[in-house]
PDB file of C-alpha atoms and ligand atoms in Angstrom:
ATOM      1  CA  MET A  20      -0.003   0.023  -0.017  1.00 71.00           C
ATOM      2  CA  VAL A  21       1.275   3.482  -0.849  1.00 77.00           C
ATOM      3  CA  LYS A  22       1.999   5.666   2.194  1.00 84.00           C
ATOM      4  CA  LYS A  23       0.509   9.083   2.315  1.00 92.00           C
ATOM      5  CA  TYR A  24       1.677  12.082   4.214  1.00 97.00           C
ATOM      6  CA  LYS A  25       0.710  15.555   5.086  1.00 97.00           C
ATOM      7  CA  VAL A  26       2.589  18.546   6.499  1.00 98.00           C
ATOM      8  CA  ILE A  27       1.053  20.474   9.392  1.00 98.00           C
ATOM      9  CA  TYR A  28       2.446  24.036  10.016  1.00 98.00           C
ATOM     10  CA  ASP A  29       1.653  25.807  13.275  1.00 98.00           C
ATOM     11  CA  ARG A  30       2.413  29.268  12.358  1.00 98.00           C
ATOM     12  CA  LYS A  31       1.971  30.574  15.890  1.00 98.00           C
ATOM     13  CA  LEU A  32       5.270  28.846  16.844  1.00 98.00           C
ATOM     14  CA  CYS A  33       7.238  30.192  14.007  1.00 98.00           C
ATOM     15  CA  ILE A  34      10.084  32.497  15.054  1.00 98.00           C
ATOM     16  CA  GLY A  35      11.029  33.522  11.442  1.00 97.00           C
ATOM     17  CA  ALA A  36      14.355  31.730  11.346  1.00 92.00           C
ATOM     18  CA  ALA A  37      13.852  30.965   7.602  1.00 96.00           C
ATOM     19  CA  ALA A  38      15.617  27.724   7.746  1.00 98.00           C
ATOM     20  CA  CYS A  39      12.543  26.131   6.106  1.00 98.00           C
ATOM     21  CA  VAL A  40      12.730  28.578   3.303  1.00 98.00           C
ATOM     22  CA  GLU A  41      16.317  27.747   2.567  1.00 98.00           C
ATOM     23  CA  SER A  42      15.811  23.971   2.775  1.00 98.00           C
ATOM     24  CA  THR A  43      12.386  23.914   0.974  1.00 98.00           C
ATOM     25  CA  PRO A  44      11.748  27.030  -0.936  1.00 98.00           C
ATOM     26  CA  GLU A  45       8.896  25.345  -2.923  1.00 97.00           C
ATOM     27  CA  GLY A  46       7.060  24.876   0.370  1.00 98.00           C
ATOM     28  CA  PHE A  47       7.717  28.030   2.518  1.00 98.00           C
ATOM     29  CA  GLU A  48       8.094  31.708   1.959  1.00 98.00           C
ATOM     30  CA  ILE A  49       8.713  34.562   4.418  1.00 98.00           C
ATOM     31  CA  ASP A  50       5.766  36.936   4.843  1.00 98.00           C
ATOM     32  CA  SER A  51       7.038  40.396   4.464  1.00 97.00           C
ATOM     33  CA  ASP A  52       4.507  41.712   6.904  1.00 97.00           C
ATOM     34  CA  ASP A  53       5.453  39.877   9.957  1.00 97.00           C
ATOM     35  CA  GLY A  54       8.596  37.952   9.043  1.00 98.00           C
ATOM     36  CA  LYS A  55       7.114  34.596   9.658  1.00 98.00           C
ATOM     37  CA  ALA A  56       6.881  31.703   7.114  1.00 98.00           C
ATOM     38  CA  ASN A  57       3.851  30.886   5.139  1.00 98.00           C
ATOM     39  CA  LEU A  58       3.098  27.410   3.879  1.00 98.00           C
ATOM     40  CA  ILE A  59       2.693  27.848   0.181  1.00 98.00           C
ATOM     41  CA  ASN A  60      -0.738  26.487  -0.834  1.00 97.00           C
ATOM     42  CA  GLY A  61      -1.455  25.458   2.655  1.00 98.00           C
ATOM     43  CA  LYS A  62      -5.124  24.997   3.714  1.00 98.00           C
ATOM     44  CA  LYS A  63      -6.154  26.634   6.973  1.00 98.00           C
ATOM     45  CA  ILE A  64      -7.433  24.034   9.550  1.00 98.00           C
ATOM     46  CA  ASP A  65      -7.366  26.197  12.660  1.00 97.00           C
ATOM     47  CA  HIS A  66      -6.218  29.512  13.982  1.00 96.00           C
ATOM     48  CA  GLU A  67      -2.785  29.933  12.429  1.00 97.00           C
ATOM     49  CA  VAL A  68      -2.525  26.254  11.546  1.00 98.00           C
ATOM     50  CA  PHE A  69      -2.243  25.093   7.949  1.00 98.00           C
ATOM     51  CA  GLU A  70      -1.838  21.716   6.293  1.00 98.00           C
ATOM     52  CA  MET A  71      -1.114  20.370   2.932  1.00 98.00           C
ATOM     53  CA  ILE A  72      -1.259  16.852   1.471  1.00 97.00           C
ATOM     54  CA  LEU A  73       2.169  15.840   0.154  1.00 97.00           C
ATOM     55  CA  THR A  74       3.015  13.907  -2.960  1.00 92.00           C
ATOM     56  CA  GLU A  75       5.697  11.359  -2.771  1.00 88.00           C
ATOM     57  CA  ASP A  76       8.204  13.738  -4.296  1.00 90.00           C
ATOM     58  CA  GLN A  77       7.412  16.428  -1.838  1.00 96.00           C
ATOM     59  CA  TYR A  78       7.711  14.192   1.167  1.00 96.00           C
ATOM     60  CA  SER A  79      11.479  14.312   1.636  1.00 97.00           C
ATOM     61  CA  LYS A  80      11.688  17.979   1.032  1.00 97.00           C
ATOM     62  CA  PHE A  81       9.177  18.729   3.691  1.00 98.00           C
ATOM     63  CA  LYS A  82      10.910  16.276   5.908  1.00 98.00           C
ATOM     64  CA  ASP A  83      14.055  18.371   5.561  1.00 98.00           C
ATOM     65  CA  ALA A  84      12.022  21.499   6.542  1.00 98.00           C
ATOM     66  CA  GLU A  85      10.759  19.651   9.657  1.00 98.00           C
ATOM     67  CA  GLU A  86      14.321  18.746  10.584  1.00 98.00           C
ATOM     68  CA  VAL A  87      15.956  22.123  10.050  1.00 98.00           C
ATOM     69  CA  CYS A  88      13.215  24.184  11.800  1.00 98.00           C
ATOM     70  CA  PRO A  89      14.592  25.082  15.291  1.00 98.00           C
ATOM     71  CA  VAL A  90      11.157  25.057  16.946  1.00 98.00           C
ATOM     72  CA  ASN A  91       9.690  21.708  18.085  1.00 97.00           C
ATOM     73  CA  ASN A  92       6.393  20.958  16.459  1.00 97.00           C
ATOM     74  CA  CYS A  93       6.215  24.003  14.336  1.00 98.00           C
ATOM     75  CA  ILE A  94       6.503  21.975  11.053  1.00 98.00           C
ATOM     76  CA  LYS A  95       5.316  18.352  11.349  1.00 98.00           C
ATOM     77  CA  VAL A  96       5.219  15.675   8.576  1.00 98.00           C
ATOM     78  CA  ILE A  97       2.809  12.949   9.475  1.00 97.00           C
ATOM     79  CA  GLU A  98       1.607   9.708   7.858  1.00 95.00           C
ATOM     80  CA  ILE A  99      -2.139   9.732   6.921  1.00 94.00           C
ATOM     81  CA  HIS A 100      -4.006   6.738   7.771  1.00 86.00           C
ATOM     82  CA  GLU A 101      -7.182   6.281   5.764  1.00 74.00           C
TER      83      GLU A 101
HETATM   84  S1  LIG B   3      12.310  27.262  10.117  1.00 92.10           S
HETATM   85 FE1  LIG B   3      10.537  27.065  11.575  1.00 92.10          FE
HETATM   86  S2  LIG B   3      10.698  28.948  12.788  1.00 92.10           S
HETATM   87 FE2  LIG B   3      11.973  29.176  11.012  1.00 92.10          FE
HETATM   88  S3  LIG B   3      10.772  30.372   9.570  1.00 92.10           S
HETATM   89 FE3  LIG B   3      10.489  28.197   9.023  1.00 92.10          FE
HETATM   90  S4  LIG B   3       8.758  27.495  10.289  1.00 92.10           S
HETATM   91 FE4  LIG B   3       9.365  29.419  11.080  1.00 92.10          FE
END
């Protein structure tokens, strides 16, 4: 069975370190208004929380962003169980 993943981004926790933008520029960009990252094409699921379903190609790139982000649980890549 093919595994499926999604990224969950809690923007409240972001400190604007921009490591995610460097590692995964196709996924994150810095908002010029407040200096925090935006998840490009992310869907809002809660106050300042966004998610996006990942393709297999995107998985490792967003995993990199999760690893380089200095804030725990700010960027999370999780497996989806359907
Ligand atoms: S690396 Fe983490 S803290 Fe830094 S801008 Fe990206 S999401 Fe925010």
